[in-house]
Amino acid sequence: MQNKQMPLIFEISKEGRIGYSLPEMDVPEEQIETLIPEEYIRTEEAGLPEVSELDIMRHYTGLSKRNHGVDSGFYPLGSCTMKYNPKINEDVARLPGFAHVHPLQDESTVQGSLELMYDLMESLKEITGMDEVTLQPAAGAHGEWTGLMMIRAFHEANGDYQRTKVIVPDSAHGTNPASATVAGFETITVKSDENGLVDIEDLKRVVGPDTAALMLTNPNTLGLFEKHILEMAEIVHNAGGKLYYDGANLNAIMSKVRPGDMGFDVVHLNLHKTFTGPHGGGGPGSGPVGVKKDLIPFLPVPVLVKQGNQYAFDYDRPQTIGRIKPFYGNFGINVRAYTYIRTMGPDGLKEVTEDAVLNANYLMRRLAPYYDLPYDTHCKHEFVLSGRKQKKLGVRTLDIAKRLLDFGFHPPTIYFPLNVEEAMMIEPTETESKETLDAFIDTMVQIAREAEETPEVVQEAPHTTVVKRLDETQAARKPVLRYEKEA
Amino acid sequence: MTFRYLPMTEQDKKEMLSAIGVDSVDELFSDIPEKVRFKGRLNIKEAKSEPALMKELSQLANKNINLKTHASFLGAGVYDHYIPSIVDHVISRSEFYTAYTPYQPEISQGELQAIFEFQTMICELTGMDVANSSMYDGGTALAEAAMLACGQTRRKTILISEAVHPEYREVVKTYARGQRHQVVEIPLNNGVTSTEQLKELMSNDVAAVIIQYPNFFGRIEPLKDFAAIAHEYKSLFVVSCNPVALGILTPPGNLGADIVTGDAQPFGIPTSFGGPHCGFFAVSKKLMRKIPGRLVGQTVDEDGRRGFVLTLQAREQHIRREKATSNICSNQALNALAASVAMSALGKKGIREMAVKNVQKANYAKKQFKEKGFDIVYDGPIFNEFVLKVDKPISQLSQHLLEKGFIAGYDLGKLDEKLHGHMLVCVTEVRTKEEIDQFVEEVGAYHAK
């Protein structure tokens, strides 16, 4: 990384420079005022930068050097599954036959795209144990909302308008309750027990005739498998509710256990996690949703179907929740996920899960002597440590995270889940080697020692990054959300 | 079998198992109840080598007709535009595309600054005060705008013009159903939204008036008139727009818009069979704390150096949970980066030149059709699309054009029976005079048959 301050692209702009080469103007030109009413012709130019092509390339190359990605180094960000993003995926997604197809072309001219989507749906059905899949949701949260809207439509179709409540564990991601609200539900929280699992007695207490669904991540956000899942499914189903699986964490279960077999009625997957769609600095993602039979009528339109050897979109679904997105989902991300599944095959995906879980348990056991491990049991693909031992020495989890930056590591997810004090949520993924894990362990051990011996080194970290800790309070109190040219 | 993405050797495995204190990997899965364990082998296709898979998927891609092999006159919300070569080179820097959301600002300054610049560019184009870091696409961005309006005004009715993209309207309706709001469509008058009808529909329960600019039929809507009507009832005025058109058109922010959304796909983003594209969302200052999605703000570090962070996060789901203004988390950051690069390449001059070329070429095509004796329906000022009346089934015409090397315009009969035999023709700056002339010629020849 470079230390130099980076100007904004607007600050290197110089009047008269250009960075484009538009197609020739080869038709006879008319006066623009004769084509557009005068009051709708822009009088003030948009303040876009004026820069040459090399200016742009240097600018963004400079910015890229101030950014950490999986290709730059270890990225054990819990719950985000920052595994390697295969390069063949990028090549396939850029094939002109995939990248430059218009969504409204006649179906007969896009059979290649439809075949890929259909085969991906078939694969996801098999991996999750569900009966049908839609590829439309653009991201995990969008998938959650789609799934919950289908559950609501299902209950309403049965006349169950009183089912207005969605139950989520206290360890759930913030998106779960947010998605429930956006789908028109109220959220109820179910407590965790002393083992970090859903408290079955509390679940029995909160379910009832107003229960629409229980939303669950399994393994949960502590990285623990909810081993009472069948009992939980029975409790919820007996009360007439549906079971929703937040499949952001599929990396831990492929080929080992399937949501459909555990009793889940709806599952969403984050193809940009388990299935190697790159995160892109925040997106785009893809959040397909799988459902059991009784929810199929409510799938968003259009539904991709196979008729003989042809593929087609079916819009004739009277009970559908409607359209949730223009066109058919983030196709480009789905291409990447499909390429990955085809690269790995059934044996590969199984090994992915085994290696991910082995890596996580190895890290957990090696770090446990130095950091507090609140739930001392085998984890799945991730685990949660607590920094409370270090907090007593005046070193917060935030400080530990910042200190890791000095060693070229992206820190774990911190202060989540909310039910663990000073939480550090660590997910190594299967694509990291033992050497990388060992280097991370050595660093974490060193930081634990620093917390005891030279706490200020940790408290004042990071020392080597292009900027030091940033003033977030100022950012929020006096928001500067865009560049303004100095007068 | 071994896999190139999985570095674990047998030796590693042995050492790791011993460090954990178990004999086998299976023990780590012992907490999964026996009854539900998956014991078979997944019934999916077998793994393929890199070359074999590349070959197979290239063949699959070749089954599609694409915009590189055919000259396209199809738009309707997704457009074939000039993509500067530089765009893909920038977004292929893996420091950008293999990064997560920039939660650790000290090692994410590149992404954060790039988004800050994107926010600025969107503000500049739309004439608005604040823009977020992106939404999934133009359709869901518009739906979120409608939800914001209902929340802000505490009202439950959304008025949306029938000249808003039909798929966007459907998405708005689905979101509205989620939150129990109602959507009412505003009828048209000769291809633009009827001000008279809007006036009749207005009431003190209207949260938002939604207009598309230019509208689905290519027409430039008189935004000013609608803004006045909306504001008379203290409703929010929401505009869904094509950002390229704003290179030449007066920005909605100058015409009274409270929220401006759209899709930045025309800026450097391939059509990609409909996604991923890049929604954008801009608001006036008074709605800043209600905007959904991520916002990047400028601040300073401990040494006073300028830096960027995600800010005003109290709006967002990971903090607010069920009280968040939206459930969005992942957005379209990489596509926002692509759009930023394309907007930087175009710059102040290029954006106008590109917009003008769309207007000129589309109007040229329209004129050529008229000279051939065709009717242009909903005729009036347009940006880069217009409605051509053909009087023949569009599906057959499209097939004929395909054989001649063209992707035809959108068959409006699919939406509305009254519009059978009508085609929405799109002409962007990438169509040459030769292509336009041939296209007009072929449509004319087929029509005369």
CSV table of N, CA, C and O in Angstrom, one decimal, chain A residues 29-121:
chain,number,residue,atom,x,y,z
A,29,GLU,N,-27.1,16.3,-38.6
A,29,GLU,CA,-27.4,16.9,-37.3
A,29,GLU,C,-28.5,17.9,-37.4
A,29,GLU,O,-28.5,18.7,-38.3
A,30,GLU,N,-29.4,18.0,-36.4
A,30,GLU,CA,-30.4,19.0,-36.3
A,30,GLU,C,-30.1,19.9,-35.2
A,30,GLU,O,-29.4,19.5,-34.2
A,31,GLN,N,-30.6,21.1,-35.2
A,31,GLN,CA,-30.5,22.0,-34.0
A,31,GLN,C,-31.1,21.3,-32.8
A,31,GLN,O,-32.3,20.9,-32.9
A,32,ILE,N,-30.4,21.1,-31.7
A,32,ILE,CA,-30.9,20.4,-30.6
A,32,ILE,C,-32.2,21.1,-30.0
A,32,ILE,O,-33.1,20.4,-29.6
A,33,GLU,N,-32.3,22.4,-30.2
A,33,GLU,CA,-33.5,23.1,-29.7
A,33,GLU,C,-34.7,22.7,-30.5
A,33,GLU,O,-35.8,23.0,-30.0
A,34,THR,N,-34.5,22.2,-31.7
A,34,THR,CA,-35.7,21.8,-32.5
A,34,THR,C,-36.2,20.4,-32.0
A,34,THR,O,-37.3,20.0,-32.4
A,35,LEU,N,-35.3,19.7,-31.3
A,35,LEU,CA,-35.6,18.3,-30.9
A,35,LEU,C,-36.1,18.2,-29.4
A,35,LEU,O,-36.9,17.3,-29.1
A,36,ILE,N,-35.7,19.1,-28.6
A,36,ILE,CA,-36.0,19.1,-27.2
A,36,ILE,C,-36.5,20.4,-26.8
A,36,ILE,O,-35.9,21.5,-27.1
A,37,PRO,N,-37.6,20.5,-26.0
A,37,PRO,CA,-38.2,21.8,-25.5
A,37,PRO,C,-37.1,22.5,-24.7
A,37,PRO,O,-36.4,21.9,-23.9
A,38,GLU,N,-37.0,23.8,-24.9
A,38,GLU,CA,-35.9,24.5,-24.4
A,38,GLU,C,-35.8,24.4,-22.9
A,38,GLU,O,-34.6,24.3,-22.4
A,39,GLU,N,-36.9,24.4,-22.2
A,39,GLU,CA,-36.7,24.4,-20.7
A,39,GLU,C,-36.3,23.0,-20.2
A,39,GLU,O,-36.0,22.9,-19.0
A,40,TYR,N,-36.2,22.0,-21.1
A,40,TYR,CA,-35.7,20.7,-20.7
A,40,TYR,C,-34.3,20.5,-21.2
A,40,TYR,O,-33.8,19.3,-21.1
A,41,ILE,N,-33.7,21.5,-21.8
A,41,ILE,CA,-32.3,21.4,-22.2
A,41,ILE,C,-31.4,21.9,-21.0
A,41,ILE,O,-31.6,23.0,-20.5
A,42,ARG,N,-30.5,21.0,-20.6
A,42,ARG,CA,-29.7,21.4,-19.5
A,42,ARG,C,-28.8,22.6,-19.8
A,42,ARG,O,-28.2,22.7,-20.8
A,43,THR,N,-28.9,23.6,-18.8
A,43,THR,CA,-28.1,24.8,-19.1
A,43,THR,C,-26.7,24.7,-18.4
A,43,THR,O,-25.7,25.3,-18.8
A,44,GLU,N,-26.7,24.0,-17.2
A,44,GLU,CA,-25.4,23.9,-16.5
A,44,GLU,C,-24.8,22.5,-16.7
A,44,GLU,O,-25.6,21.5,-16.4
A,45,GLU,N,-23.6,22.4,-17.1
A,45,GLU,CA,-23.0,21.1,-17.3
A,45,GLU,C,-22.9,20.3,-16.0
A,45,GLU,O,-22.6,20.9,-15.0
A,46,ALA,N,-23.0,19.0,-16.1
A,46,ALA,CA,-22.8,18.2,-14.9
A,46,ALA,C,-21.3,18.2,-14.6
A,46,ALA,O,-20.4,18.1,-15.5
A,47,GLY,N,-20.9,18.4,-13.3
A,47,GLY,CA,-19.5,18.6,-13.0
A,47,GLY,C,-18.8,17.3,-12.9
A,47,GLY,O,-18.2,16.9,-11.9
A,48,LEU,N,-18.7,16.6,-14.0
A,48,LEU,CA,-17.9,15.4,-14.1
A,48,LEU,C,-16.4,15.8,-14.4
A,48,LEU,O,-16.2,16.8,-14.9
A,49,PRO,N,-15.5,14.9,-14.0
A,49,PRO,CA,-14.1,15.3,-14.1
A,49,PRO,C,-13.7,15.3,-15.6
A,49,PRO,O,-14.2,14.7,-16.4
A,50,GLU,N,-12.6,16.1,-15.9
A,50,GLU,CA,-12.1,16.1,-17.2
A,50,GLU,C,-10.6,15.6,-17.1
A,50,GLU,O,-9.7,16.3,-16.6
A,51,VAL,N,-10.5,14.4,-17.5
A,51,VAL,CA,-9.2,13.7,-17.3
A,51,VAL,C,-8.9,12.8,-18.5
A,51,VAL,O,-9.8,12.4,-19.3
A,52,SER,N,-7.6,12.5,-18.7
A,52,SER,CA,-7.2,11.7,-19.8
A,52,SER,C,-7.3,10.2,-19.4
A,52,SER,O,-7.5,9.9,-18.2
A,53,GLU,N,-7.2,9.3,-20.4
A,53,GLU,CA,-7.3,7.9,-20.0
A,53,GLU,C,-6.2,7.5,-19.1
A,53,GLU,O,-6.5,6.7,-18.1
A,54,LEU,N,-5.0,7.9,-19.2
A,54,LEU,CA,-3.9,7.6,-18.3
A,54,LEU,C,-4.2,8.1,-16.9
A,54,LEU,O,-4.0,7.4,-15.9
A,55,ASP,N,-4.7,9.4,-16.9
A,55,ASP,CA,-5.1,9.9,-15.6
A,55,ASP,C,-6.0,9.0,-14.8
A,55,ASP,O,-5.9,8.7,-13.6
A,56,ILE,N,-7.0,8.5,-15.6
A,56,ILE,CA,-8.0,7.6,-14.9
A,56,ILE,C,-7.4,6.3,-14.4
A,56,ILE,O,-7.6,5.9,-13.3
A,57,MET,N,-6.6,5.7,-15.3
A,57,MET,CA,-5.9,4.4,-14.9
A,57,MET,C,-5.0,4.6,-13.7
A,57,MET,O,-5.1,3.8,-12.8
A,58,ARG,N,-4.3,5.7,-13.7
A,58,ARG,CA,-3.4,5.9,-12.5
A,58,ARG,C,-4.2,6.2,-11.3
A,58,ARG,O,-3.9,5.7,-10.2
A,59,HIS,N,-5.3,6.9,-11.5
A,59,HIS,CA,-6.1,7.3,-10.3
A,59,HIS,C,-6.6,6.0,-9.7
A,59,HIS,O,-6.5,5.8,-8.5
A,60,TYR,N,-7.3,5.1,-10.5
A,60,TYR,CA,-7.9,4.0,-9.9
A,60,TYR,C,-6.9,2.9,-9.5
A,60,TYR,O,-7.1,2.1,-8.5
A,61,THR,N,-5.7,2.9,-10.2
A,61,THR,CA,-4.7,1.9,-9.7
A,61,THR,C,-4.2,2.4,-8.4
A,61,THR,O,-4.0,1.6,-7.5
A,62,GLY,N,-4.0,3.7,-8.2
A,62,GLY,CA,-3.6,4.3,-6.9
A,62,GLY,C,-4.6,3.9,-5.8
A,62,GLY,O,-4.3,3.5,-4.7
A,63,LEU,N,-5.9,4.0,-6.2
A,63,LEU,CA,-7.0,3.7,-5.2
A,63,LEU,C,-6.9,2.2,-4.8
A,63,LEU,O,-7.0,1.8,-3.7
A,64,SER,N,-6.7,1.4,-5.9
A,64,SER,CA,-6.7,-0.1,-5.6
A,64,SER,C,-5.6,-0.5,-4.7
A,64,SER,O,-5.7,-1.4,-3.9
A,65,LYS,N,-4.5,0.3,-4.7
A,65,LYS,CA,-3.4,0.0,-3.8
A,65,LYS,C,-3.7,0.3,-2.4
A,65,LYS,O,-3.0,0.0,-1.4
A,66,ARG,N,-4.8,1.1,-2.2
A,66,ARG,CA,-5.2,1.4,-0.8
A,66,ARG,C,-6.4,0.6,-0.4
A,66,ARG,O,-7.2,1.0,0.4
A,67,ASN,N,-6.5,-0.6,-1.0
A,67,ASN,CA,-7.6,-1.5,-0.7
A,67,ASN,C,-7.1,-2.9,-0.5
A,67,ASN,O,-6.2,-3.4,-1.2
A,68,HIS,N,-7.7,-3.6,0.5
A,68,HIS,CA,-7.4,-5.0,0.8
A,68,HIS,C,-8.4,-5.9,0.3
A,68,HIS,O,-9.6,-5.8,0.6
A,69,GLY,N,-8.1,-6.9,-0.6
A,69,GLY,CA,-9.0,-7.9,-1.1
A,69,GLY,C,-8.5,-9.3,-0.7
A,69,GLY,O,-7.4,-9.4,-0.2
A,70,VAL,N,-9.2,-10.3,-1.1
A,70,VAL,CA,-8.8,-11.7,-0.8
A,70,VAL,C,-7.5,-12.0,-1.5
A,70,VAL,O,-6.6,-12.7,-1.0
A,71,ASP,N,-7.3,-11.4,-2.7
A,71,ASP,CA,-6.1,-11.6,-3.5
A,71,ASP,C,-4.9,-10.9,-2.8
A,71,ASP,O,-3.8,-11.2,-3.1
A,72,SER,N,-5.2,-9.9,-1.9
A,72,SER,CA,-4.1,-9.2,-1.2
A,72,SER,C,-3.6,-10.0,0.0
A,72,SER,O,-2.5,-10.0,0.3
A,73,GLY,N,-4.6,-10.7,0.7
A,73,GLY,CA,-4.2,-11.4,1.9
A,73,GLY,C,-5.3,-12.0,2.6
A,73,GLY,O,-6.5,-11.8,2.2
A,74,PHE,N,-5.0,-12.7,3.7
A,74,PHE,CA,-6.0,-13.4,4.5
A,74,PHE,C,-7.1,-12.5,4.9
A,74,PHE,O,-6.9,-11.3,5.3
A,75,TYR,N,-8.4,-13.0,4.9
A,75,TYR,CA,-9.6,-12.2,5.1
A,75,TYR,C,-10.6,-12.9,5.9
A,75,TYR,O,-11.7,-13.3,5.5
A,76,PRO,N,-10.2,-13.2,7.2
A,76,PRO,CA,-11.1,-14.2,8.0
A,76,PRO,C,-12.3,-13.5,8.6
A,76,PRO,O,-12.6,-13.6,9.8
A,77,LEU,N,-13.1,-12.8,7.8
A,77,LEU,CA,-14.2,-12.0,8.2
A,77,LEU,C,-15.4,-12.9,8.4
A,77,LEU,O,-16.0,-13.4,7.4
A,78,GLY,N,-15.7,-13.1,9.7
A,78,GLY,CA,-16.7,-14.1,10.0
A,78,GLY,C,-18.1,-13.8,9.4
A,78,GLY,O,-18.5,-12.7,9.3
A,79,SER,N,-18.7,-14.9,8.9
A,79,SER,CA,-20.0,-14.8,8.3
A,79,SER,C,-20.0,-14.2,6.9
A,79,SER,O,-21.1,-14.1,6.3
A,80,CYS,N,-18.9,-13.9,6.4
A,80,CYS,CA,-18.8,-13.3,5.0
A,80,CYS,C,-18.2,-14.3,4.0
A,80,CYS,O,-18.2,-14.0,2.8
A,81,THR,N,-17.6,-15.4,4.5
A,81,THR,CA,-17.0,-16.4,3.6
A,81,THR,C,-16.2,-15.8,2.5
A,81,THR,O,-16.5,-16.0,1.3
A,82,MET,N,-15.1,-15.2,3.0
A,82,MET,CA,-14.2,-14.6,2.0
A,82,MET,C,-13.2,-15.6,1.5
A,82,MET,O,-12.0,-15.5,1.7
A,83,LYS,N,-13.7,-16.5,0.6
A,83,LYS,CA,-12.8,-17.5,0.0
A,83,LYS,C,-12.3,-16.9,-1.3
A,83,LYS,O,-12.7,-15.9,-1.8
A,84,TYR,N,-11.4,-17.7,-1.9
A,84,TYR,CA,-10.8,-17.3,-3.1
A,84,TYR,C,-11.9,-17.2,-4.2
A,84,TYR,O,-12.8,-18.0,-4.3
A,85,ASN,N,-11.7,-16.2,-5.1
A,85,ASN,CA,-12.6,-16.0,-6.2
A,85,ASN,C,-11.9,-16.5,-7.5
A,85,ASN,O,-11.1,-15.8,-8.0
A,86,PRO,N,-12.3,-17.7,-8.0
A,86,PRO,CA,-11.6,-18.3,-9.1
A,86,PRO,C,-11.7,-17.4,-10.4
A,86,PRO,O,-12.7,-16.7,-10.6
A,87,LYS,N,-10.6,-17.4,-11.1
A,87,LYS,CA,-10.4,-16.5,-12.2
A,87,LYS,C,-11.2,-17.0,-13.5
A,87,LYS,O,-11.6,-16.2,-14.3
A,88,ILE,N,-11.4,-18.3,-13.6
A,88,ILE,CA,-12.1,-18.9,-14.7
A,88,ILE,C,-13.6,-18.3,-14.7
A,88,ILE,O,-14.2,-18.0,-15.7
A,89,ASN,N,-14.1,-18.1,-13.4
A,89,ASN,CA,-15.4,-17.6,-13.3
A,89,ASN,C,-15.5,-16.2,-14.0
A,89,ASN,O,-16.6,-15.9,-14.6
A,90,GLU,N,-14.5,-15.4,-13.8
A,90,GLU,CA,-14.5,-14.1,-14.4
A,90,GLU,C,-14.5,-14.2,-15.9
A,90,GLU,O,-15.1,-13.4,-16.6
A,91,ASP,N,-13.7,-15.1,-16.4
A,91,ASP,CA,-13.6,-15.3,-17.9
A,91,ASP,C,-14.9,-15.7,-18.5
A,91,ASP,O,-15.3,-15.2,-19.5
A,92,VAL,N,-15.5,-16.7,-17.8
A,92,VAL,CA,-16.8,-17.2,-18.3
A,92,VAL,C,-17.9,-16.1,-18.3
A,92,VAL,O,-18.6,-15.9,-19.3
A,93,ALA,N,-17.9,-15.3,-17.2
A,93,ALA,CA,-19.0,-14.3,-17.2
A,93,ALA,C,-18.7,-13.2,-18.2
A,93,ALA,O,-19.7,-12.5,-18.6
A,94,ARG,N,-17.5,-13.1,-18.7
A,94,ARG,CA,-17.2,-12.0,-19.7
A,94,ARG,C,-17.3,-12.5,-21.2
A,94,ARG,O,-17.1,-11.8,-22.1
A,95,LEU,N,-17.7,-13.8,-21.3
A,95,LEU,CA,-17.9,-14.3,-22.7
A,95,LEU,C,-19.0,-13.4,-23.4
A,95,LEU,O,-20.0,-13.2,-22.7
A,96,PRO,N,-18.8,-13.0,-24.6
A,96,PRO,CA,-19.8,-12.1,-25.2
A,96,PRO,C,-21.2,-12.7,-25.2
A,96,PRO,O,-22.2,-12.0,-25.0
A,97,GLY,N,-21.3,-14.0,-25.3
A,97,GLY,CA,-22.6,-14.7,-25.3
A,97,GLY,C,-23.3,-14.7,-24.0
A,97,GLY,O,-24.5,-14.9,-23.9
A,98,PHE,N,-22.6,-14.3,-22.9
A,98,PHE,CA,-23.2,-14.1,-21.6
A,98,PHE,C,-23.3,-12.7,-21.2
A,98,PHE,O,-24.3,-12.2,-20.7
A,99,ALA,N,-22.2,-11.9,-21.5
A,99,ALA,CA,-22.1,-10.6,-21.0
A,99,ALA,C,-22.9,-9.6,-21.8
A,99,ALA,O,-23.4,-8.6,-21.3
A,100,HIS,N,-23.0,-9.9,-23.1
A,100,HIS,CA,-23.7,-8.9,-24.0
A,100,HIS,C,-25.0,-9.4,-24.6
A,100,HIS,O,-25.3,-9.3,-25.8
A,101,VAL,N,-25.8,-10.0,-23.7
A,101,VAL,CA,-27.1,-10.5,-24.1
A,101,VAL,C,-28.1,-9.5,-23.4
A,101,VAL,O,-28.0,-9.2,-22.3
A,102,HIS,N,-29.1,-9.1,-24.2
A,102,HIS,CA,-30.1,-8.2,-23.7
A,102,HIS,C,-31.3,-9.1,-23.1
A,102,HIS,O,-31.7,-10.1,-23.7
A,103,PRO,N,-31.8,-8.7,-21.9
A,103,PRO,CA,-32.8,-9.5,-21.2
A,103,PRO,C,-34.1,-9.6,-21.9
A,103,PRO,O,-34.9,-10.5,-21.7
A,104,LEU,N,-34.4,-8.7,-22.8
A,104,LEU,CA,-35.7,-8.7,-23.5
A,104,LEU,C,-35.6,-9.3,-24.9
A,104,LEU,O,-36.6,-9.2,-25.7
A,105,GLN,N,-34.5,-9.9,-25.3
A,105,GLN,CA,-34.4,-10.6,-26.5
A,105,GLN,C,-35.4,-11.8,-26.5
A,105,GLN,O,-35.8,-12.3,-25.5
A,106,ASP,N,-35.8,-12.2,-27.7
A,106,ASP,CA,-36.7,-13.3,-27.8
A,106,ASP,C,-36.1,-14.6,-27.2
A,106,ASP,O,-34.9,-14.8,-27.3
A,107,GLU,N,-36.9,-15.3,-26.5
A,107,GLU,CA,-36.4,-16.5,-25.7
A,107,GLU,C,-35.6,-17.4,-26.6
A,107,GLU,O,-34.7,-18.1,-26.2
A,108,SER,N,-36.0,-17.5,-27.9
A,108,SER,CA,-35.3,-18.5,-28.8
A,108,SER,C,-33.9,-18.1,-29.0
A,108,SER,O,-33.0,-18.9,-29.4
A,109,THR,N,-33.5,-16.8,-28.7
A,109,THR,CA,-32.1,-16.3,-28.9
A,109,THR,C,-31.3,-16.3,-27.7
A,109,THR,O,-30.1,-15.9,-27.7
A,110,VAL,N,-31.9,-16.8,-26.6
A,110,VAL,CA,-31.1,-16.8,-25.3
A,110,VAL,C,-31.2,-18.2,-24.6
A,110,VAL,O,-31.0,-18.3,-23.4
A,111,GLN,N,-31.3,-19.2,-25.4
A,111,GLN,CA,-31.4,-20.5,-24.8
A,111,GLN,C,-30.2,-20.9,-24.0
A,111,GLN,O,-30.2,-21.7,-23.1
A,112,GLY,N,-29.0,-20.4,-24.4
A,112,GLY,CA,-27.8,-20.7,-23.7
A,112,GLY,C,-27.8,-20.2,-22.3
A,112,GLY,O,-27.5,-20.9,-21.3
A,113,SER,N,-28.3,-18.9,-22.1
A,113,SER,CA,-28.5,-18.3,-20.8
A,113,SER,C,-29.5,-19.1,-20.0
A,113,SER,O,-29.3,-19.4,-18.8
A,114,LEU,N,-30.6,-19.5,-20.6
A,114,LEU,CA,-31.6,-20.1,-19.9
A,114,LEU,C,-31.2,-21.5,-19.4
A,114,LEU,O,-31.5,-22.0,-18.3
A,115,GLU,N,-30.5,-22.2,-20.3
A,115,GLU,CA,-30.0,-23.5,-19.9
A,115,GLU,C,-29.1,-23.5,-18.7
A,115,GLU,O,-29.2,-24.3,-17.8
A,116,LEU,N,-28.2,-22.5,-18.7
A,116,LEU,CA,-27.3,-22.3,-17.6
A,116,LEU,C,-28.1,-22.1,-16.3
A,116,LEU,O,-27.8,-22.7,-15.3
A,117,MET,N,-29.0,-21.2,-16.4
A,117,MET,CA,-29.8,-20.8,-15.2
A,117,MET,C,-30.6,-22.1,-14.7
A,117,MET,O,-30.6,-22.3,-13.5
A,118,TYR,N,-31.1,-22.8,-15.6
A,118,TYR,CA,-31.9,-24.0,-15.3
A,118,TYR,C,-31.0,-25.0,-14.6
A,118,TYR,O,-31.4,-25.6,-13.5
A,119,ASP,N,-29.9,-25.2,-15.1
A,119,ASP,CA,-29.0,-26.2,-14.6
A,119,ASP,C,-28.5,-25.8,-13.2
A,119,ASP,O,-28.3,-26.6,-12.3
A,120,LEU,N,-28.3,-24.5,-13.1
A,120,LEU,CA,-27.8,-24.0,-11.7
A,120,LEU,C,-29.0,-24.2,-10.7
A,120,LEU,O,-28.7,-24.6,-9.6
A,121,MET,N,-30.2,-23.9,-11.1
A,121,MET,CA,-31.3,-24.2,-10.2
A,121,MET,C,-31.4,-25.6,-9.8
A,121,MET,O,-31.6,-25.9,-8.6
